[in-house]
Coordinates of C-alpha atoms in Angstrom, one line a residue:
Chain S
M320 CA 0.0 0.0 0.0
K321 CA 1.5 3.3 -1.1
T322 CA 1.8 6.2 1.2
I323 CA 3.5 9.5 1.0
E324 CA 4.1 11.4 4.3
G325 CA 1.6 9.0 5.9
K326 CA -1.2 9.6 3.4
Y327 CA -2.6 6.8 1.4
I328 CA -2.3 7.2 -2.3
L329 CA -4.7 5.8 -4.9
T330 CA -3.1 3.2 -7.2
D331 CA -4.1 3.7 -10.8
V332 CA -4.5 0.5 -12.8
L333 CA -5.4 0.6 -16.5
L334 CA -7.4 -2.5 -17.6
V335 CA -7.4 -2.9 -21.4
E336 CA -10.2 -5.3 -22.0
D337 CA -13.0 -5.5 -24.6
S338 CA -15.2 -8.1 -22.8
P339 CA -17.8 -6.3 -20.6
G340 CA -18.2 -9.4 -18.5
D341 CA -14.4 -9.6 -17.7
V342 CA -14.3 -5.8 -17.0
R343 CA -17.1 -6.2 -14.5
L344 CA -15.5 -9.2 -12.8
T345 CA -12.2 -7.4 -12.6
Q346 CA -13.8 -4.3 -11.2
E347 CA -15.6 -6.3 -8.5
A348 CA -12.6 -8.4 -7.6
F349 CA -10.4 -5.2 -7.1
R350 CA -13.2 -3.6 -5.1
D351 CA -13.0 -6.6 -2.7
A352 CA -9.2 -6.8 -2.7
N353 CA -8.1 -3.2 -2.4
L354 CA -10.3 -0.1 -1.9
L355 CA -7.3 2.1 -2.9
V356 CA -7.3 0.9 -6.5
N357 CA -8.6 3.3 -9.1
L358 CA -9.4 1.0 -12.0
H359 CA -9.5 2.7 -15.5
V360 CA -10.8 0.8 -18.5
A361 CA -9.9 1.0 -22.1
T362 CA -12.0 -1.2 -24.4
D363 CA -9.7 -1.3 -27.4
G364 CA -6.0 -0.9 -28.2
A365 CA -6.3 2.5 -29.7
D366 CA -8.2 3.8 -26.7
A367 CA -5.5 2.3 -24.4
L368 CA -2.7 4.2 -26.2
A369 CA -4.8 7.4 -26.2
F370 CA -5.2 7.1 -22.4
L371 CA -1.5 6.5 -21.9
R372 CA -0.6 9.4 -24.1
R373 CA -3.3 11.6 -22.7
Q374 CA -4.8 12.3 -26.1
G375 CA -8.3 13.5 -27.0
H376 CA -10.7 13.1 -24.1
H377 CA -8.0 11.4 -22.0
A378 CA -6.1 14.7 -21.6
D379 CA -6.4 14.4 -17.8
A380 CA -5.7 10.7 -17.6
P381 CA -3.4 9.7 -14.8
R382 CA -0.3 7.7 -15.5
P383 CA -1.1 4.1 -14.5
D384 CA 1.0 2.3 -11.9
L385 CA 0.1 -1.0 -13.5
I386 CA -1.4 -2.1 -16.9
L387 CA -3.4 -5.2 -17.3
L388 CA -3.6 -5.9 -21.1
D389 CA -5.7 -8.4 -23.0
L390 CA -4.2 -9.7 -26.2
N391 CA -7.1 -9.9 -28.5
L392 CA -8.6 -6.5 -28.8
P393 CA -10.5 -4.5 -31.4
K394 CA -8.8 -1.7 -33.4
M395 CA -5.3 -2.3 -32.2
D396 CA -4.1 -5.7 -31.0
G397 CA -2.7 -6.2 -27.5
R398 CA 0.7 -7.3 -28.9
Q399 CA 0.9 -4.0 -30.8
V400 CA -0.2 -2.0 -27.7
L401 CA 2.5 -3.8 -25.7
A402 CA 5.2 -3.1 -28.4
H403 CA 4.2 0.6 -28.3
I404 CA 4.4 0.8 -24.5
K405 CA 7.8 -0.8 -24.3
E406 CA 9.2 1.3 -27.1
D407 CA 8.1 4.5 -25.5
D408 CA 10.7 5.9 -23.0
A409 CA 8.0 7.7 -21.1
L410 CA 5.8 4.5 -20.7
K411 CA 8.2 1.5 -20.8
T412 CA 8.8 1.4 -17.0
I413 CA 5.1 0.8 -16.3
P414 CA 4.7 -2.8 -15.4
T415 CA 2.5 -4.4 -18.1
V416 CA 0.8 -7.7 -17.2
I417 CA -0.8 -9.7 -20.0
L418 CA -4.2 -11.1 -19.0
T419 CA -5.7 -13.2 -21.7
T420 CA -7.6 -16.4 -22.4
S421 CA -4.9 -17.6 -24.8
E422 CA -2.6 -20.4 -23.5
A423 CA -0.8 -20.7 -26.8
E424 CA 2.9 -21.0 -26.3
A425 CA 3.5 -18.7 -29.3
D426 CA 1.5 -15.9 -27.5
I427 CA 3.4 -16.5 -24.2
V428 CA 6.9 -16.4 -25.8
R429 CA 6.0 -13.5 -28.1
S430 CA 4.7 -11.5 -25.1
Y431 CA 7.9 -11.9 -23.2
Q432 CA 9.9 -11.0 -26.3
L433 CA 7.8 -7.8 -26.5
K434 CA 8.9 -7.2 -22.9
A435 CA 5.6 -8.0 -21.1
N436 CA 6.4 -8.0 -17.3
C437 CA 4.4 -11.2 -16.9
Y438 CA 1.8 -13.3 -18.6
L439 CA -1.4 -14.6 -16.9
T440 CA -4.3 -16.6 -18.3
K441 CA -7.8 -15.8 -17.3
P442 CA -9.4 -18.7 -15.4
V443 CA -12.9 -19.8 -16.6
Q444 CA -14.2 -20.3 -13.1
L445 CA -15.6 -17.3 -11.4
D446 CA -13.9 -17.9 -8.0
E447 CA -10.6 -18.6 -9.7
F448 CA -10.8 -15.4 -11.7
E449 CA -11.4 -13.5 -8.4
G450 CA -8.5 -15.3 -6.9
L451 CA -6.2 -14.3 -9.7
V452 CA -7.1 -10.6 -9.4
K453 CA -6.4 -10.9 -5.7
S454 CA -3.0 -12.4 -6.5
I455 CA -2.3 -9.6 -8.9
N456 CA -3.2 -7.1 -6.2
D457 CA -1.2 -8.9 -3.5
F458 CA 1.9 -9.3 -5.6
W459 CA 2.1 -6.3 -7.9
L460 CA 0.4 -3.7 -5.7
T461 CA 1.7 -4.9 -2.3
K462 CA 5.0 -6.7 -2.7
A463 CA 6.5 -5.4 -5.9
K464 CA 8.2 -1.9 -5.9
L465 CA 6.8 0.1 -8.7
P466 CA 8.3 3.3 -10.0
Q467 CA 6.9 6.3 -8.2
Q468 CA 5.3 9.0 -10.2
R469 CA 2.1 9.7 -8.4
V470 CA 1.1 13.1 -7.3
S471 CA -2.6 12.7 -6.5
L472 CA -3.1 12.2 -2.8
A473 CA -6.0 10.8 -1.0
N474 CA -6.6 10.1 2.7
Chain E
M551 CA 0.2 -27.2 -21.7
R552 CA 1.8 -28.8 -18.7
P553 CA 2.1 -26.6 -15.6
L554 CA 5.6 -26.2 -14.2
G555 CA 6.6 -28.7 -11.6
E556 CA 4.1 -31.4 -12.7
D557 CA 5.2 -35.0 -13.6
G558 CA 8.4 -34.5 -11.6
M559 CA 9.6 -31.8 -14.0
P560 CA 11.9 -29.6 -11.9
I561 CA 11.4 -25.8 -11.9
V562 CA 14.8 -24.3 -12.4
V563 CA 15.5 -21.0 -10.5
L564 CA 18.8 -19.2 -10.7
L565 CA 19.6 -17.1 -7.7
V566 CA 22.3 -14.5 -8.2
E567 CA 23.3 -13.5 -4.8
D568 CA 26.7 -12.9 -3.0
S569 CA 25.5 -12.9 0.6
P570 CA 25.8 -16.4 2.0
G571 CA 23.1 -15.7 4.6
D572 CA 20.6 -14.6 2.0
V573 CA 21.4 -17.6 -0.1
R574 CA 20.7 -19.9 2.8
L575 CA 17.5 -18.1 3.7
T576 CA 16.3 -18.3 0.1
Q577 CA 17.2 -22.0 -0.2
E578 CA 15.3 -22.8 3.0
A579 CA 12.3 -20.8 2.1
F580 CA 12.0 -22.5 -1.3
R581 CA 12.4 -25.9 0.3
D582 CA 9.4 -25.1 2.4
A583 CA 7.4 -23.5 -0.4
N584 CA 7.9 -25.8 -3.3
R585 CA 9.8 -29.1 -3.5
A586 CA 9.9 -29.0 -7.3
V587 CA 12.2 -26.0 -7.3
H588 CA 15.8 -26.6 -8.1
L589 CA 17.6 -23.6 -6.9
H590 CA 21.0 -22.8 -8.5
V591 CA 23.2 -20.2 -7.1
A592 CA 25.7 -17.8 -8.8
S593 CA 27.5 -15.7 -6.3
D594 CA 28.7 -13.0 -8.7
G595 CA 27.6 -11.4 -11.9
M596 CA 30.3 -13.1 -14.0
E597 CA 29.3 -16.5 -12.8
A598 CA 25.7 -15.8 -13.5
M599 CA 26.5 -15.0 -17.1
A600 CA 28.7 -18.1 -17.4
F601 CA 25.8 -20.2 -16.0
L602 CA 23.3 -18.6 -18.5
K603 CA 25.6 -19.0 -21.4
K604 CA 26.7 -22.6 -20.3
Q605 CA 30.3 -21.6 -20.3
G606 CA 33.3 -23.3 -18.5
A607 CA 32.2 -25.3 -15.5
H608 CA 28.5 -24.5 -16.4
A609 CA 28.5 -26.4 -19.7
N610 CA 25.6 -28.6 -18.5
A611 CA 23.7 -25.8 -16.8
P612 CA 19.9 -25.9 -17.3
R613 CA 18.1 -22.9 -18.7
P614 CA 16.4 -21.2 -15.7
D615 CA 12.6 -20.7 -15.7
L616 CA 13.1 -17.7 -13.4
I617 CA 16.1 -15.6 -12.4
L618 CA 16.3 -13.8 -9.0
L619 CA 18.9 -11.1 -9.3
D620 CA 20.6 -9.0 -6.6
L621 CA 21.8 -5.6 -7.8
N622 CA 25.0 -5.2 -5.8
L623 CA 27.3 -8.0 -6.8
P624 CA 31.1 -8.6 -7.1
K625 CA 32.8 -8.7 -10.5
M626 CA 29.8 -7.7 -12.6
D627 CA 27.0 -5.6 -11.2
G628 CA 23.4 -6.8 -11.3
R629 CA 22.4 -3.9 -13.5
E630 CA 25.0 -5.1 -16.1
V631 CA 23.9 -8.7 -15.8
L632 CA 20.3 -7.6 -16.3
A633 CA 21.3 -5.5 -19.4
H634 CA 23.1 -8.6 -20.8
I635 CA 20.2 -10.9 -20.2
K636 CA 17.7 -8.6 -21.8
A637 CA 19.9 -7.8 -24.8
D638 CA 20.4 -11.5 -25.6
G639 CA 17.9 -12.9 -28.0
T640 CA 17.9 -16.3 -26.4
L641 CA 17.9 -15.2 -22.7
K642 CA 15.6 -12.2 -22.8
T643 CA 12.3 -14.1 -22.4
I644 CA 13.5 -15.5 -19.0
P645 CA 11.6 -13.6 -16.3
T646 CA 14.1 -11.7 -14.2
V647 CA 13.1 -10.5 -10.8
I648 CA 15.3 -8.0 -9.0
L649 CA 15.7 -8.9 -5.3
T650 CA 17.8 -6.4 -3.5
T651 CA 18.1 -4.4 -0.3
S652 CA 18.1 -1.1 -2.2
D653 CA 14.8 0.7 -2.2
A654 CA 16.3 3.8 -3.9
E655 CA 13.9 5.1 -6.5
A656 CA 16.8 5.5 -9.0
D657 CA 17.5 1.7 -8.7
I658 CA 13.8 0.9 -9.1
V659 CA 13.4 3.1 -12.2
K660 CA 16.7 2.0 -13.8
S661 CA 15.8 -1.7 -13.3
Y662 CA 12.4 -1.3 -15.0
Q663 CA 14.2 0.7 -17.8
L664 CA 16.5 -2.3 -18.2
Q665 CA 13.4 -4.5 -18.5
A666 CA 13.5 -6.2 -15.2
N667 CA 10.2 -8.1 -15.0
C668 CA 9.7 -7.0 -11.5
Y669 CA 11.5 -5.3 -8.5
L670 CA 11.4 -6.6 -5.0
T671 CA 13.2 -5.4 -1.9
K672 CA 14.5 -7.9 0.7
P673 CA 12.8 -7.5 4.0
V674 CA 15.1 -7.3 7.0
Q675 CA 12.9 -9.5 9.2
L676 CA 13.4 -13.2 8.8
V677 CA 9.7 -14.0 8.7
A678 CA 9.0 -11.4 6.1
F679 CA 11.9 -12.7 4.0
E680 CA 10.4 -16.2 4.1
S681 CA 7.0 -14.8 3.2
L682 CA 8.4 -12.9 0.3
V683 CA 10.0 -16.0 -1.1
K684 CA 6.7 -17.8 -0.7
S685 CA 5.0 -14.9 -2.6
I686 CA 7.5 -15.3 -5.4
N687 CA 6.8 -19.0 -5.6
D688 CA 3.0 -18.5 -5.4
F689 CA 2.9 -15.8 -8.0
W690 CA 5.8 -16.5 -10.5
L691 CA 5.9 -20.3 -10.3
T692 CA 2.2 -21.0 -9.8
K693 CA 0.1 -18.3 -11.4
V694 CA 2.3 -16.8 -14.1
K695 CA 2.7 -18.6 -17.4
L696 CA 6.4 -18.9 -18.2
P697 CA 7.8 -19.7 -21.6
Q698 CA 8.0 -23.5 -21.8
Q699 CA 11.4 -23.5 -23.5
G700 CA 12.7 -23.0 -20.0
Q701 CA 12.0 -26.7 -19.3
N702 CA 14.1 -28.0 -22.2
G703 CA 17.3 -27.3 -20.4

């Protein structure tokens, strides 16, 4: 849990996901796991990059502390989004976790080649999906040290 | 796809660490957390690279599924080891987790710039150290999908 001078800071997570059901599940699981997570959703690859680059109606978008990225997305594929993030000096340090239904070895290897920080597959069972989101929260937002860049403070 | 550690397949972890105390703690914590883990230790950066490139005494070294890398190391610094791993076409897909005492922001940012997969700081308390190793096992070796080529040695 992040604090600055004793104040809790909201952790911004960007979820890039086109399935409304998976968005809902992820939102609910984070709400249960960590009330200090501010979950933002981009429903296609182009929207994700616009959010990250603060373009268009995302002019005031915060920089995410963590990105959860689906691979199969409309408009711009997740692999392409990942490549753009990791080639951009301003964005490449943001840990980017692939969260997809694909278990194909080619997708796993390709994602690590494109510098994904880790690769997770979405479980089909509801309780396992919730368990995975809790693991992401426990590991990435509690144990891992993320680069600091936050300015917005909340009590 | 076969999960790591099933059917007696060992999970190969390379720990790059020069402190004998931290090596011992990590070995014991993995022994408690996961019997399938084969923990290999390189005590300096040069040895880590020789292990990964199967050079010299490491000709038969297996390819690690996961690397735990300290930053402050003799002979070759952990940052340099990380840069070599991530610049190498055959090694770059091995998830490399920084495990260090440094919580300096400069080290955290630099490590992510050098494509560390994740950055963890070593807790000072024994119980917290064991718990961190358990977390690494539970997350990286249980939930995360690692490239399977890691099992081919």
